[in-house]
Coordinates of N, CA and C and ligand atoms in Angstrom, one line a residue:
M1 N 0.8 -1.2 0.0 CA 0.0 0.0 0.0 C 0.9 1.3 0.0
V2 N 0.6 2.2 -0.8 CA 1.3 3.5 -0.8 C 0.3 4.6 -0.6
K3 N 0.8 5.6 0.0 CA 0.0 6.8 0.3 C 0.2 7.9 -0.8
I4 N -0.9 8.4 -1.2 CA -0.9 9.5 -2.3 C -1.4 10.8 -1.7
T5 N -0.7 11.9 -1.9 CA -1.3 13.1 -1.5 C -1.2 14.1 -2.6
I6 N -2.3 14.8 -2.8 CA -2.3 15.9 -3.9 C -2.6 17.2 -3.2
D7 N -1.7 18.2 -3.4 CA -1.9 19.5 -2.9 C -2.8 20.2 -3.9
R8 N -4.1 19.9 -3.9 CA -5.0 20.2 -4.9 C -5.1 21.7 -5.3
P9 N -5.0 22.7 -4.4 CA -5.1 24.1 -4.8 C -4.0 24.5 -5.8
G10 N -2.9 23.7 -5.8 CA -1.9 24.1 -6.8 C -2.0 23.5 -8.1
C11 N -3.0 22.6 -8.3 CA -3.2 21.9 -9.6 C -3.5 22.9 -10.7
I12 N -2.9 22.8 -11.9 CA -3.2 23.6 -13.0 C -3.9 22.9 -14.1
S13 N -4.5 21.7 -13.7 CA -5.3 20.9 -14.6 C -4.6 20.6 -16.0
C14 N -3.3 20.3 -15.9 CA -2.6 20.0 -17.1 C -2.9 18.7 -17.8
E15 N -3.7 17.8 -17.1 CA -4.2 16.5 -17.5 C -3.1 15.4 -17.5
S16 N -1.9 15.7 -17.1 CA -0.9 14.7 -17.1 C -1.1 13.5 -16.2
C17 N -1.5 13.7 -15.0 CA -1.6 12.6 -14.0 C -2.7 11.7 -14.4
W18 N -3.9 12.2 -14.7 CA -5.0 11.3 -15.0 C -4.9 10.7 -16.3
T19 N -4.1 11.2 -17.2 CA -3.8 10.6 -18.5 C -2.9 9.4 -18.3
L20 N -1.8 9.6 -17.5 CA -0.8 8.6 -17.3 C -1.3 7.5 -16.3
C21 N -2.1 7.8 -15.4 CA -2.5 6.9 -14.3 C -4.0 7.1 -13.9
P22 N -4.9 6.7 -14.9 CA -6.3 7.0 -14.6 C -6.9 6.1 -13.5
D23 N -6.2 5.0 -13.1 CA -6.7 4.2 -12.0 C -6.6 5.0 -10.7
V24 N -5.7 5.9 -10.6 CA -5.4 6.6 -9.3 C -5.9 8.0 -9.3
F25 N -5.8 8.7 -10.5 CA -6.1 10.1 -10.6 C -7.3 10.4 -11.5
E26 N -8.1 11.4 -11.2 CA -9.2 11.8 -12.1 C -9.4 13.3 -12.0
Q27 N -10.0 13.9 -13.0 CA -10.4 15.3 -12.9 C -11.7 15.4 -12.1
D28 N -11.7 16.2 -11.1 CA -12.9 16.4 -10.3 C -13.9 17.2 -11.1
S29 N -15.1 16.8 -11.2 CA -16.1 17.4 -12.0 C -16.6 18.8 -11.5
N30 N -16.3 19.0 -10.2 CA -16.8 20.2 -9.6 C -15.8 21.4 -9.7
D31 N -14.5 21.1 -9.5 CA -13.5 22.2 -9.6 C -12.4 22.0 -10.6
D32 N -12.5 20.9 -11.4 CA -11.6 20.6 -12.5 C -10.2 20.3 -12.1
L33 N -10.0 20.1 -10.8 CA -8.6 19.8 -10.3 C -8.4 18.3 -10.1
S34 N -7.2 17.9 -10.0 CA -6.9 16.5 -9.9 C -7.3 16.0 -8.5
S35 N -7.9 14.8 -8.6 CA -8.4 14.1 -7.4 C -7.9 12.7 -7.4
V36 N -7.8 12.1 -6.2 CA -7.7 10.6 -6.1 C -9.0 10.0 -6.6
T37 N -9.0 8.9 -7.3 CA -10.2 8.3 -7.7 C -11.0 7.8 -6.5
E38 N -12.3 7.8 -6.6 CA -13.1 7.5 -5.4 C -12.8 6.3 -4.7
Q39 N -12.5 5.2 -5.4 CA -12.2 3.9 -4.7 C -11.0 3.9 -3.8
Y40 N -10.1 4.8 -4.1 CA -8.8 4.8 -3.3 C -8.7 6.0 -2.3
R41 N -9.8 6.8 -2.2 CA -9.7 7.9 -1.3 C -9.7 7.4 0.2
V42 N -9.1 8.2 1.0 CA -9.1 8.0 2.5 C -10.2 8.9 3.1
D43 N -11.1 8.3 3.7 CA -12.2 9.1 4.3 C -12.9 10.0 3.3
G44 N -13.0 9.6 2.1 CA -13.6 10.4 1.1 C -12.9 11.7 0.7
N45 N -11.7 11.8 1.1 CA -10.9 13.1 0.8 C -10.3 12.9 -0.5
P46 N -10.6 13.8 -1.5 CA -10.1 13.7 -2.8 C -8.6 14.1 -2.9
A47 N -8.0 14.6 -1.8 CA -6.6 15.0 -1.8 C -5.7 13.9 -1.2
E48 N -6.3 12.8 -0.8 CA -5.5 11.8 0.0 C -6.0 10.4 -0.4
G49 N -5.0 9.5 -0.7 CA -5.4 8.2 -1.1 C -4.5 7.1 -0.6
E50 N -4.9 5.9 -0.6 CA -4.1 4.7 -0.4 C -4.3 3.8 -1.5
V51 N -3.3 3.4 -2.2 CA -3.4 2.6 -3.4 C -2.6 1.3 -3.3
P52 N -3.0 0.2 -3.9 CA -2.2 -1.0 -3.8 C -0.9 -0.9 -4.5
D53 N 0.0 -1.8 -4.1 CA 1.4 -1.7 -4.5 C 1.5 -1.8 -6.1
D54 N 0.6 -2.5 -6.7 CA 0.8 -2.7 -8.2 C 0.5 -1.4 -8.9
L55 N 0.0 -0.4 -8.2 CA -0.2 0.9 -8.9 C 0.8 1.9 -8.5
T56 N 1.8 1.5 -7.7 CA 2.9 2.4 -7.3 C 3.6 3.0 -8.5
D57 N 4.0 2.2 -9.5 CA 4.8 2.7 -10.6 C 4.0 3.8 -11.4
C58 N 2.7 3.5 -11.7 CA 2.0 4.5 -12.4 C 1.8 5.8 -11.6
A59 N 1.5 5.6 -10.3 CA 1.3 6.8 -9.5 C 2.6 7.6 -9.4
Q60 N 3.7 6.9 -9.3 CA 5.0 7.6 -9.3 C 5.3 8.3 -10.6
E61 N 5.0 7.7 -11.7 CA 5.2 8.3 -13.0 C 4.4 9.5 -13.1
A62 N 3.1 9.5 -12.6 CA 2.2 10.6 -12.7 C 2.8 11.8 -11.8
A63 N 3.3 11.4 -10.6 CA 3.9 12.4 -9.7 C 5.1 13.1 -10.4
D64 N 5.9 12.2 -11.0 CA 7.1 12.8 -11.7 C 6.8 13.7 -12.9
S65 N 5.6 13.5 -13.5 CA 5.2 14.2 -14.6 C 4.6 15.6 -14.3
C66 N 4.2 15.7 -13.0 CA 3.4 16.9 -12.6 C 4.3 18.2 -12.7
P67 N 3.9 19.1 -13.6 CA 4.8 20.3 -13.8 C 4.9 21.2 -12.6
V68 N 4.0 21.1 -11.6 CA 4.0 21.9 -10.5 C 4.3 21.1 -9.2
T69 N 4.7 19.8 -9.4 CA 5.2 18.9 -8.3 C 4.3 19.0 -7.1
I70 N 3.1 18.7 -7.2 CA 2.1 18.7 -6.1 C 1.6 17.4 -5.7
I71 N 2.1 16.3 -6.4 CA 1.7 15.0 -6.1 C 2.8 14.3 -5.3
F72 N 2.5 13.7 -4.2 CA 3.5 13.0 -3.3 C 3.1 11.6 -3.1
V73 N 4.1 10.7 -3.3 CA 3.9 9.3 -3.2 C 4.8 8.8 -2.1
E74 N 4.2 8.2 -1.1 CA 5.0 7.7 0.1 C 4.8 6.2 0.2
E75 N 5.9 5.5 0.1 CA 5.9 4.0 0.2 C 6.1 3.6 1.7
Ligands
LIG101 S1 -0.1 16.5 -13.2 FE1 -0.2 18.0 -11.5 S2 -0.9 19.9 -12.5 FE2 -1.3 18.3 -13.9 S3 -3.4 17.7 -13.6 FE3 -2.1 16.4 -12.3 S4 -1.9 17.4 -10.3 FE4 -2.7 18.9 -11.7

């Protein structure tokens, strides 16, 4: 299990994370910012998630691609 955090207010909706790793990230329909997909949210918080190990690589790739470096992956 890895922990995902998105500093959502800093998101510029560049589409990179949810394009690279749609299992973990999605565009929130209310504010257009990146969110953790519903199934992996912690306490329903769109900024915080716990994802299984087999999604670590794609989550990390998405984090590395973020132009404003607001995605954090903690193993
Ligand atoms: S990669 Fe970063 S800036 Fe781009 S949509 Fe995802 S969180 Fe937002």
